[in-house]
Tab-separated table of C-alpha atoms and ligand atoms in Angstrom:
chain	number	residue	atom	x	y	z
F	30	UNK	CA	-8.556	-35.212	5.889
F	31	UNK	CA	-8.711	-31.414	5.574
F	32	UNK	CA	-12.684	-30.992	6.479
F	33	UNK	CA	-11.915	-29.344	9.489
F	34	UNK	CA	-9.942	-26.637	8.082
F	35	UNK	CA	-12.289	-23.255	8.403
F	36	UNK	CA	-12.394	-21.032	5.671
F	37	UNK	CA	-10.126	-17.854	5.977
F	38	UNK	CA	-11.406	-14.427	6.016
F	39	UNK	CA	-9.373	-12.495	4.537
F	40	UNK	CA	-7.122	-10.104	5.226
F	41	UNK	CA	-8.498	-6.233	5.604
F	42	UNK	CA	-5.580	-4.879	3.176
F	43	UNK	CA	-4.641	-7.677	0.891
F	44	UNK	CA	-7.929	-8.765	0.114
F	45	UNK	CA	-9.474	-5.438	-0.868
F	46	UNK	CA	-6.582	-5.463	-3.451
F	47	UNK	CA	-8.348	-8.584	-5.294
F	48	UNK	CA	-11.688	-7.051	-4.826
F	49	UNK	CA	-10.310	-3.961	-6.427
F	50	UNK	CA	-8.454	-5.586	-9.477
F	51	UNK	CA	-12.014	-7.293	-10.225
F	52	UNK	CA	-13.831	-4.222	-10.458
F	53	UNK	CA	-14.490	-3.593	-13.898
F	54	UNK	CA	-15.530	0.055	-13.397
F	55	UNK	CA	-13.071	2.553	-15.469
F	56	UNK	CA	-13.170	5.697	-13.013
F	57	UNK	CA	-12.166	2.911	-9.489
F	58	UNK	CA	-9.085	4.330	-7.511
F	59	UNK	CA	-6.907	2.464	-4.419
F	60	UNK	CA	-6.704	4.014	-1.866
F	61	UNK	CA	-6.510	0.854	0.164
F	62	UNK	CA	-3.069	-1.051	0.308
F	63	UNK	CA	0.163	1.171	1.611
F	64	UNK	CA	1.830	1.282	-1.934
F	65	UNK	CA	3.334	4.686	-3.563
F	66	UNK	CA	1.521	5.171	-6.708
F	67	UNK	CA	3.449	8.083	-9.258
F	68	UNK	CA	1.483	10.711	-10.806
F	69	UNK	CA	0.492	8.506	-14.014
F	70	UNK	CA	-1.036	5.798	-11.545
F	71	UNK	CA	2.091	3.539	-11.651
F	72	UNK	CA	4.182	1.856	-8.879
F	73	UNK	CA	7.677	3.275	-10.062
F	74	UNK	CA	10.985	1.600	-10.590
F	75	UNK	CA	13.542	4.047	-9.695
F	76	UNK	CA	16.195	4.857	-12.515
F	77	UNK	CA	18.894	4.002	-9.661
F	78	UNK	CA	17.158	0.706	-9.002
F	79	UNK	CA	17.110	-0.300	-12.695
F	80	UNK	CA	20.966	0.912	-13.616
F	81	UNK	CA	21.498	-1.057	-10.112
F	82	UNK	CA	19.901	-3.917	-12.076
F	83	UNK	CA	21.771	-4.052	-15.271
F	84	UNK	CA	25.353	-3.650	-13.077
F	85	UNK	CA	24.787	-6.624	-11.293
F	86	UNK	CA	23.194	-8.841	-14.358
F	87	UNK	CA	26.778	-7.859	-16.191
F	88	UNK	CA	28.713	-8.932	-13.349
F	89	UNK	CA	27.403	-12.137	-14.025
F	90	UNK	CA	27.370	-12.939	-10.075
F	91	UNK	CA	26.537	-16.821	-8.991
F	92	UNK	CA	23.650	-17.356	-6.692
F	93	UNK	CA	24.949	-19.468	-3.682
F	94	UNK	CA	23.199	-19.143	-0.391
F	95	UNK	CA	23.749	-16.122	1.632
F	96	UNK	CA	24.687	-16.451	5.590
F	97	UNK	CA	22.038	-17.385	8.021
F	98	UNK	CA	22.211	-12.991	8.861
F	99	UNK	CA	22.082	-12.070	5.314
F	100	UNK	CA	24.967	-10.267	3.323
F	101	UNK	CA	27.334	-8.021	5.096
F	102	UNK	CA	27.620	-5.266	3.524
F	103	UNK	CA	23.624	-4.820	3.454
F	104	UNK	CA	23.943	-5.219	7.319
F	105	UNK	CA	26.050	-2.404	7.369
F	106	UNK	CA	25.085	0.030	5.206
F	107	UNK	CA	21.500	-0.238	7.177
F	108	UNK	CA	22.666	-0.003	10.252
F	109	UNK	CA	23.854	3.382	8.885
F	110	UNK	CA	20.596	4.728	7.912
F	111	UNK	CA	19.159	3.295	10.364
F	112	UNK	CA	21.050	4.812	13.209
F	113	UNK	CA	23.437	7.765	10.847
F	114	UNK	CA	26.437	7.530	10.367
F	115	UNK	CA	28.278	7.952	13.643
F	116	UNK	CA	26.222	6.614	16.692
F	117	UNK	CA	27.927	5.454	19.714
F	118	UNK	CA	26.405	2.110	19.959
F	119	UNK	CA	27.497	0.952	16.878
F	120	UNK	CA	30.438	2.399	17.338
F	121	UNK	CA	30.837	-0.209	20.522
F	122	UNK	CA	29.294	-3.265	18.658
F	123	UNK	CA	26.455	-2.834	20.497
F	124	UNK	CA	24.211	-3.360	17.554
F	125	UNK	CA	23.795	-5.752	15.775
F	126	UNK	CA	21.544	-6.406	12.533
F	127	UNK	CA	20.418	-9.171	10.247
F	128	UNK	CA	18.971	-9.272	6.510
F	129	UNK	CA	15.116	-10.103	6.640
F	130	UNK	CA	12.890	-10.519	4.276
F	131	UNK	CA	11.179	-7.532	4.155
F	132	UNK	CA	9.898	-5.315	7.110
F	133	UNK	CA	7.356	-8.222	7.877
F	134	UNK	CA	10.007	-10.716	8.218
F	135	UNK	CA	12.089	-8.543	10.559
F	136	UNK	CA	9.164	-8.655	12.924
F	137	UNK	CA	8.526	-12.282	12.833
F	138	UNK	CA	12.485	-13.000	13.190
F	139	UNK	CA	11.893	-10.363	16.378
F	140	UNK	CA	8.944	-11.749	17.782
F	141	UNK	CA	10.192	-15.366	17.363
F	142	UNK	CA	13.421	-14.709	19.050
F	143	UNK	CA	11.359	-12.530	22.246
F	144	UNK	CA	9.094	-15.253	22.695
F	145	UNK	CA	12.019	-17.808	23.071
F	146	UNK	CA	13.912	-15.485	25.487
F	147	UNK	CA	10.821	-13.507	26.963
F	148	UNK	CA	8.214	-16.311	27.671
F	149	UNK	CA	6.009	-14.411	29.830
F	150	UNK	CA	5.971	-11.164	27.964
F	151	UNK	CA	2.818	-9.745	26.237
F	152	UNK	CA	3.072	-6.485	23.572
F	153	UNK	CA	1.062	-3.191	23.763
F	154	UNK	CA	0.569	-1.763	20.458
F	155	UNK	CA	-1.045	1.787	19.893
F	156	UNK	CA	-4.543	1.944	19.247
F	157	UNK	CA	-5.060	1.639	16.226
F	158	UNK	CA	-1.852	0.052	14.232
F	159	UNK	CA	-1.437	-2.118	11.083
F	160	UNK	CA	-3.582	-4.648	10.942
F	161	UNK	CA	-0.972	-6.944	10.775
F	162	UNK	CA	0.918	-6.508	14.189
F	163	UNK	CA	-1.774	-8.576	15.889
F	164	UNK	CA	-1.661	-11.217	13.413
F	165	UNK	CA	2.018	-11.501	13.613
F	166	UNK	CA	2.612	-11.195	17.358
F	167	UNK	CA	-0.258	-13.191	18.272
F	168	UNK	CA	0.957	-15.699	15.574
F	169	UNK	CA	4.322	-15.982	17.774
F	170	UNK	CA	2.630	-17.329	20.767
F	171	UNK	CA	2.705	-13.666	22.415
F	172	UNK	CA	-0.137	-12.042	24.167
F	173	UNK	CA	-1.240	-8.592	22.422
F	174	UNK	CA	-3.016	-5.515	24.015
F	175	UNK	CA	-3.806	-2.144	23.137
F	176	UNK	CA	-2.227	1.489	24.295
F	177	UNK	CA	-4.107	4.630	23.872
F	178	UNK	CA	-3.162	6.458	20.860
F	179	UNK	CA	-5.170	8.234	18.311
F	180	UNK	CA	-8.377	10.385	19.619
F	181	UNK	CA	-10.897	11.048	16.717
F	182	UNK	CA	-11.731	14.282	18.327
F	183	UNK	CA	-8.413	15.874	18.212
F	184	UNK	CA	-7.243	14.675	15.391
F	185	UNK	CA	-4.015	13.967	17.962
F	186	UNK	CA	-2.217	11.340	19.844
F	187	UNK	CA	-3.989	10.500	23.515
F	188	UNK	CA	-0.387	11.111	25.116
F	189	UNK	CA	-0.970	11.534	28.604
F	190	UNK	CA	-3.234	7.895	28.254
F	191	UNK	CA	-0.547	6.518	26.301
F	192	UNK	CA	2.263	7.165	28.441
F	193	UNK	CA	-0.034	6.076	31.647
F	194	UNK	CA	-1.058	2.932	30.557
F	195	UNK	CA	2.758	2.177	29.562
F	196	UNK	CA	4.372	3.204	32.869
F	197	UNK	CA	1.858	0.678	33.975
F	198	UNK	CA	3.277	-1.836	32.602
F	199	UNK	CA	4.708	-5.258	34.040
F	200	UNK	CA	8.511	-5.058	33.434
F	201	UNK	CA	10.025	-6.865	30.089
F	202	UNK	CA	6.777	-5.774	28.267
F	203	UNK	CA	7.223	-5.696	24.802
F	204	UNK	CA	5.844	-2.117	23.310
F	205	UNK	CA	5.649	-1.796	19.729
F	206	UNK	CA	6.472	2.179	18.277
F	207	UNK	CA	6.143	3.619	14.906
F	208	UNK	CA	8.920	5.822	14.675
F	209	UNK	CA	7.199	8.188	12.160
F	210	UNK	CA	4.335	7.950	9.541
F	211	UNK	CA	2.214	6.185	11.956
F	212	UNK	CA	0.266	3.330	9.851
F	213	UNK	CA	-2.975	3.542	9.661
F	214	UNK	CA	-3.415	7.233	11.621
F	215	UNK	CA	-0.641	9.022	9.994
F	216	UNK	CA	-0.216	11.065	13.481
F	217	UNK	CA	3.302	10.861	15.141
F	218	UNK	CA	4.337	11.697	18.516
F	219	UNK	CA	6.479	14.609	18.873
F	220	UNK	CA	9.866	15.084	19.284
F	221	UNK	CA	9.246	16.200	23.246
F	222	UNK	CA	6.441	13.313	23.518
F	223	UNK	CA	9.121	10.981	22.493
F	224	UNK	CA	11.707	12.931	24.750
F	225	UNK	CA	8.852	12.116	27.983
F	226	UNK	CA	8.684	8.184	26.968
F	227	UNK	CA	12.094	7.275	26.534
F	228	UNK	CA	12.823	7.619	30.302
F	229	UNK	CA	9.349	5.529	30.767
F	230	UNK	CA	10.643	2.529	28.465
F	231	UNK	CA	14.073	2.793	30.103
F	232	UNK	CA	12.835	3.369	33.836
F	233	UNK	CA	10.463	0.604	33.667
F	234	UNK	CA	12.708	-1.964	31.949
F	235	UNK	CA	10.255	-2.236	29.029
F	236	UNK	CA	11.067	-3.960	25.579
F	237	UNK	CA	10.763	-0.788	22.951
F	238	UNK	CA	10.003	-2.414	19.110
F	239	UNK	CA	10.184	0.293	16.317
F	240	UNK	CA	8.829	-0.703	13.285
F	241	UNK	CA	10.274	1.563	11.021
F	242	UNK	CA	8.469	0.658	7.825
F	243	UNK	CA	8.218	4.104	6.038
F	244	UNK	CA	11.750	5.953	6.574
F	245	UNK	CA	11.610	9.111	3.847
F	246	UNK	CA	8.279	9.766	3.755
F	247	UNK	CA	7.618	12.062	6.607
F	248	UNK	CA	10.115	14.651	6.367
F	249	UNK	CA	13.391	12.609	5.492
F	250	UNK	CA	15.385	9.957	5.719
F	251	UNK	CA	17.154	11.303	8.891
F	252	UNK	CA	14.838	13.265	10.225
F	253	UNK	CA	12.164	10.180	10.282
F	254	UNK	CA	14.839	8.000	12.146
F	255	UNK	CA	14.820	10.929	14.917
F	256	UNK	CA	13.066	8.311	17.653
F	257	UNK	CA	15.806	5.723	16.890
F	258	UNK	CA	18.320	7.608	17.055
F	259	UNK	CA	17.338	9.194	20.233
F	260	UNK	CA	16.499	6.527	22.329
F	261	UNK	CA	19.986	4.575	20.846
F	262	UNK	CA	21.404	7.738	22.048
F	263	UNK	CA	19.229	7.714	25.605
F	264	UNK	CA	20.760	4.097	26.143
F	265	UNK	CA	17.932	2.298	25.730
F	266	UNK	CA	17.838	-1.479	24.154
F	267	UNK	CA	14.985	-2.099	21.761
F	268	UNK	CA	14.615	-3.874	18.586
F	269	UNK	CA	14.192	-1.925	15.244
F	270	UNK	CA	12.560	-3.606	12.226
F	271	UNK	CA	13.151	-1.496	8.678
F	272	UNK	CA	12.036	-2.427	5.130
F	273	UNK	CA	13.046	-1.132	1.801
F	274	UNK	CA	9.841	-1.458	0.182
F	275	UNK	CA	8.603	1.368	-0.034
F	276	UNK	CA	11.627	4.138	0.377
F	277	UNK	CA	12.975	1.568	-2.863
F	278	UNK	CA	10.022	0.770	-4.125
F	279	UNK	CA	11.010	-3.072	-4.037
F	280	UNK	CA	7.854	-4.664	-2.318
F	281	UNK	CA	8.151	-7.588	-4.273
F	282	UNK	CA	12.231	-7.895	-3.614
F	283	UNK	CA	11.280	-7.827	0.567
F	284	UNK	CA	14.106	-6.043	1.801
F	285	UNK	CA	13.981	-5.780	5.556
F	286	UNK	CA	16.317	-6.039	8.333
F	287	UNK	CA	15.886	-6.094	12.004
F	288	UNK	CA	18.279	-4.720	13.905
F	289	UNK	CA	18.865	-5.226	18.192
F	290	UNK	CA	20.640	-2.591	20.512
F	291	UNK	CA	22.169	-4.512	22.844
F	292	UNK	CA	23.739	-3.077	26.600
F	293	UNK	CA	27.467	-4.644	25.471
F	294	UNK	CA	29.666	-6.284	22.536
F	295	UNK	CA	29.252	-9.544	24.594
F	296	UNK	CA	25.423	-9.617	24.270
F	297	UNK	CA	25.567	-8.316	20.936
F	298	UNK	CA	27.154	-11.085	19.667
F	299	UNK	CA	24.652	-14.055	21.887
F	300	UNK	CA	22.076	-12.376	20.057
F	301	UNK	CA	23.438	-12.351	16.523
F	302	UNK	CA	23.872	-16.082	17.059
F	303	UNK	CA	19.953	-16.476	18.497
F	304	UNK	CA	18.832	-14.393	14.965
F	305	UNK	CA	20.930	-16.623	13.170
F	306	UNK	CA	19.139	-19.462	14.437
F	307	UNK	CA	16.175	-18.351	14.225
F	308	UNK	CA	16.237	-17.771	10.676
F	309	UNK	CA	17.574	-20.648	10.015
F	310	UNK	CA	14.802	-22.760	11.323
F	311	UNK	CA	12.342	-19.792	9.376
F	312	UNK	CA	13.558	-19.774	6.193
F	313	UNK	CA	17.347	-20.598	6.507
F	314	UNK	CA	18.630	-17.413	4.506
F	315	UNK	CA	17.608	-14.410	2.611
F	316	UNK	CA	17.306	-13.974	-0.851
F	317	UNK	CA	20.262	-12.149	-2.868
F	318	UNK	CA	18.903	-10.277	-5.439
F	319	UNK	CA	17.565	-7.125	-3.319
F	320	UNK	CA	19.854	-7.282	-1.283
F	321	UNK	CA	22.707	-7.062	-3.895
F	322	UNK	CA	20.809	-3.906	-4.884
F	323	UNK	CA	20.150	-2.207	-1.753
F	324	UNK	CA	23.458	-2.463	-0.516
F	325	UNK	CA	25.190	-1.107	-4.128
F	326	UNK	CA	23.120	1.836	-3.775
F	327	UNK	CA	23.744	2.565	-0.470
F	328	UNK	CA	27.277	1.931	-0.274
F	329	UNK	CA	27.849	4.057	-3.528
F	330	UNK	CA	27.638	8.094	-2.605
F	331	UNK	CA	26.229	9.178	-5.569
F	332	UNK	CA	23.820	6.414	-6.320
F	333	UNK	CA	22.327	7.555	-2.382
F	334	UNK	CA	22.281	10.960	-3.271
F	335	UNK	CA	19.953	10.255	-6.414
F	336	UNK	CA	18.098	7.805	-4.155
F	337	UNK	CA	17.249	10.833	-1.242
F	338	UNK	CA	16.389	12.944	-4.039
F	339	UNK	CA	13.893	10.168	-5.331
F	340	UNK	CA	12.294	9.717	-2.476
F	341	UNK	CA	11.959	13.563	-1.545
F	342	UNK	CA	9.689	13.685	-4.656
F	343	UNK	CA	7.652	10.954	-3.712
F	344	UNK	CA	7.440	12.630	-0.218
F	345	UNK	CA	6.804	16.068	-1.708
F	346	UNK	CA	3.811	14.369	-3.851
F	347	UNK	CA	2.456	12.906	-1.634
F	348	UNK	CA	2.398	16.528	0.581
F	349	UNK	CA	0.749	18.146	-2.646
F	350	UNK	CA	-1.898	15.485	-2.472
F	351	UNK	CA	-2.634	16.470	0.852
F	352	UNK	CA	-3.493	19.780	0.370
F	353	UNK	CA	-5.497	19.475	-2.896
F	354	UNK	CA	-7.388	16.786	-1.384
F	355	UNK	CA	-7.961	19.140	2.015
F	356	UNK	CA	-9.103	22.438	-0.344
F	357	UNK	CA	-11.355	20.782	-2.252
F	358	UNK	CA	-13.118	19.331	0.828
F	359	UNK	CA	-12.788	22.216	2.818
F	360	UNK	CA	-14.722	24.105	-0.150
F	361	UNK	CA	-17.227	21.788	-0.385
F	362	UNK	CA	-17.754	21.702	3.148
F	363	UNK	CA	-17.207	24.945	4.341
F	364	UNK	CA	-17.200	25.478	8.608
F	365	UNK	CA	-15.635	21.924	9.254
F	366	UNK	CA	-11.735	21.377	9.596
F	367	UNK	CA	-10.188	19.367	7.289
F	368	UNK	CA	-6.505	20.408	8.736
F	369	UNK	CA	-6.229	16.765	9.729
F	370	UNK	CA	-5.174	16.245	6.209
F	371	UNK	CA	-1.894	18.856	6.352
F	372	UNK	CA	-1.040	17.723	9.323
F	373	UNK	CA	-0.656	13.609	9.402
F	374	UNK	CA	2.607	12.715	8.019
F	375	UNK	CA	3.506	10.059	5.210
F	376	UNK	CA	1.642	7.736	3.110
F	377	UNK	CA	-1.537	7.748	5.481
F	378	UNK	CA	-4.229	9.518	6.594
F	379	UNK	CA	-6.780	8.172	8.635
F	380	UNK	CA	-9.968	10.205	7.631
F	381	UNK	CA	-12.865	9.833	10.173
F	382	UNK	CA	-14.976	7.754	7.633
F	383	UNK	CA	-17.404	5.225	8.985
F	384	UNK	CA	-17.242	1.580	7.949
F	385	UNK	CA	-20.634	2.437	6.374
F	386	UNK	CA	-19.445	5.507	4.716
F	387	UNK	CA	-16.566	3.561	3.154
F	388	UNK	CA	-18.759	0.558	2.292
F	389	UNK	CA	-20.494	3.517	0.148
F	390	UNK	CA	-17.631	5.079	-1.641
F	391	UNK	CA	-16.786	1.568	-2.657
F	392	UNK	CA	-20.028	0.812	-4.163
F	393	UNK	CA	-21.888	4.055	-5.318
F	394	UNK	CA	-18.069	5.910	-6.302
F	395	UNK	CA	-15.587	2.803	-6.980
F	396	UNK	CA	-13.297	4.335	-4.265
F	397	UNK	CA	-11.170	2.089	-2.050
F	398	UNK	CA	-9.852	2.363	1.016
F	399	UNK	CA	-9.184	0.127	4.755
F	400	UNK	CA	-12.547	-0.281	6.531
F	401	UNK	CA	-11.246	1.700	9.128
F	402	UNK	CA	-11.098	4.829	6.893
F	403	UNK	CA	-7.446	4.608	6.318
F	404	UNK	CA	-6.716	6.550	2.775
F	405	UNK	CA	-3.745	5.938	1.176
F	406	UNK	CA	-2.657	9.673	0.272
F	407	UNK	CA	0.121	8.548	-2.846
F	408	UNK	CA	-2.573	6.808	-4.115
F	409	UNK	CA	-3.605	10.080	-4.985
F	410	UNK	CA	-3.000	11.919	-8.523
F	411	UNK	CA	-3.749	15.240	-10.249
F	412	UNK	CA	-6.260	13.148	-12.050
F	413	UNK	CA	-8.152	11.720	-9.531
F	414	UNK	CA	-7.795	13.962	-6.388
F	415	UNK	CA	-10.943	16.229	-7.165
F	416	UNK	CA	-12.864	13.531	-8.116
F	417	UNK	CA	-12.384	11.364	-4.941
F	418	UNK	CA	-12.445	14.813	-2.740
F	419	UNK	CA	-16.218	14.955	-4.100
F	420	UNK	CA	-16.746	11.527	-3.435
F	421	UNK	CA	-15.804	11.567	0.186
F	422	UNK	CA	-17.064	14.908	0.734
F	423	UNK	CA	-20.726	13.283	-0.405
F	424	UNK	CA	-20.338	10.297	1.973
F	425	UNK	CA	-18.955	12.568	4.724
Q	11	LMR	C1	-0.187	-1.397	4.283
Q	11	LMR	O1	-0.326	-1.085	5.463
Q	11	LMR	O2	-1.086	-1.234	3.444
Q	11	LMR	C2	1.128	-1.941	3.801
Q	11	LMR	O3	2.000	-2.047	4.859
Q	11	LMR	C3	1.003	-3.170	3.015
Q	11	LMR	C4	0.593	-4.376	3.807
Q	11	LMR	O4	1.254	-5.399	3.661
Q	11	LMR	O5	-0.372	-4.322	4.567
């Protein structure tokens, strides 16, 4: 029955994981997968997150099924950070947003619903992005092609490229954005690169889709929703996927939504009834329990407040690991720039390695990381950083 099946080959992030966990060597380190790490090695569970926790197991609360668009209040409060607190468009009703499960899930609810409605439309995504985009759009029926983005020589974004091949583009093309800590490169566009493409996606009737995976970890929760916010603001309609796993640290509780800026109220509402569906015939419904806690912490002020501060630590770690890791290279390798390292933003930093020289620090040093030399930086800790800094300075 199943001989024809071929044998899958992995995926380049999740499978390095299980290659990783079966290395018996004590000194290994991850940098592969996009997970924050604290400074004891540990994927933390936020003190708001756990006193969220105990709340809702004393409330006792039943389990029924949520709606089709997930619970209400989490729709809202995300739409808030998301957008802040006072946007025009939501203001109209001319957003709308549904519960997903997890950032992923927002993007296959997304692509699912623009291939329906958008038969003919391929999506451009920047050269490089997460591995995954491909996988997912492709895996919706839609065609997927490259922009120009990162250039190795720089160190910088190939703007004048990107922004030619997308005014190029047939109209309804779907372009996929990374509103800040671009994944794998960690280089974002500026805000006056953003300012020159907005007119560009508008203009040339494009379909803009943020994924919006890492909101806190470049310089803060509002300033990373800048691009959002702006082009919300520009009147442009786009889609925005957002996840919660790792500004909560919830991976495992896959806490997305996607949310759609529509032109009016009217269309607003067609296409809350098209997500619906389209979840429904998914996976009917999203889970409760991280929802229930995302949306007590973010509709409580003072649970937020210790939530920003949480996640300016993690972002301020994760800056500290940046610089340790670029002075001990720079010392060991005196007369080459390292200032790549300062200068990417959030929980990436693509480092120049070759596929070769990161087959090597996997096998000679027991350090992982993306074949495409992706580090992750939080996997980083005062324990490890000069130890993997002399690792990759011997490969480099
Ligand atoms: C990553 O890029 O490593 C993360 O987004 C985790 C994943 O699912 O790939």
């Amino acid at each position: 029955m199943f001989k024809h099946i071929d044998a899958y080959a992995g995926d380049p992030i999740l499978s390095l994981v299980e290659t990783f966990l079966q290395d018996p060597r004590p000194n290994k380190v991850n940098l592969g997968i996009g997970l924050y790490y604290d400074e004891d090695g540990r994927i933390p569970l936020l003190d708001v997150v756990k006193r969220t926790e105990i709340a809702l197991a004393a409330a006792g609360l039943t389990r029924s099924y949520l709606p089709m668009e997930g619970l209400a209040a989490y729709r809202e409060t995300v739409q808030r950070l998301v957008f802040g607190a006072d946007r025009a468009a939501a203001r109209d009703k001319r957003i709308v947003t549904v519960q997903t499960i997890g950032g992923s899930g927002a993007l296959k609810v997304g692509a699912d619903l623009l291939k329906r409605y958008f038969p003919d439309s391929g999506i451009w995504v920047s050269d490089p992005t997460w591995d995954n985009h491909r996988s997912m759009f492709d895996g919706a029926g839609i065609a997927v092609h490259d922009y120009p983005y990162y250039d190795p020589k720089s160190g910088g974004v190939r703007f004048a490229e990107m922004l030619a091949t997308i005014s190029s583009l047939p109209e309804r093309s779907i372009v996929l954005l990374h509103p800040c800590c671009h994944n794998p490169t960690g280089v974002d566009l500026s805000q006056d690169q953003w300012r020159e493409l907005f007119p560009v996606l508008i203009k040339k009737r494009l379909i803009p889709y943020f994924d919006m995976a890492y909101q806190g970890y470049g310089d803060g929760i509002d300033e990373d929703a800048w691009a959002v916010r702006a082009l919300a603001d520009a009147g442009g309609n786009f889609f925005v996927g957002n996840s919660f796993s790792k500004s909560l640290s919830l991976y495992g509780e896959r806490c997305g939504a996607l949310s759609v800026v529509c032109p009016d109220q009217a269309q607003a509402d067609l296409l809350l009834g098209q997500l619906k569906f389209t979840v429904r015939r998914n996976y009917s419904s999203p889970p409760t329990h991280g929802g229930l806690i995302v949306s007590r912490i973010l509709g409580d002020a003072a649970s937020t407040a210790e939530w920003q501060a949480e996640v300016a630590k993690m972002r301020e770690r994760i800056k500290a690991m940046r610089r340790s890791l670029h002075e001990v290279i720079s010392a060991r390798l005196p007369g080459r720039d390292f200032g790549y390292f300062l200068n990417q933003r959030g929980m990436f930093s693509y480092t120049g390695l070759s596929p070769a020289q990161v087959d090597t620090l996997r096998e000679q040093h027991a350090v992982y990381l993306v074949n495409s030399g992706r580090i992750c930086v939080a996997g980083l800790n005062l324990k490890n950083v000069a130890y993997v800094a002399e690792a990759m300075a011997a490969v480099m």
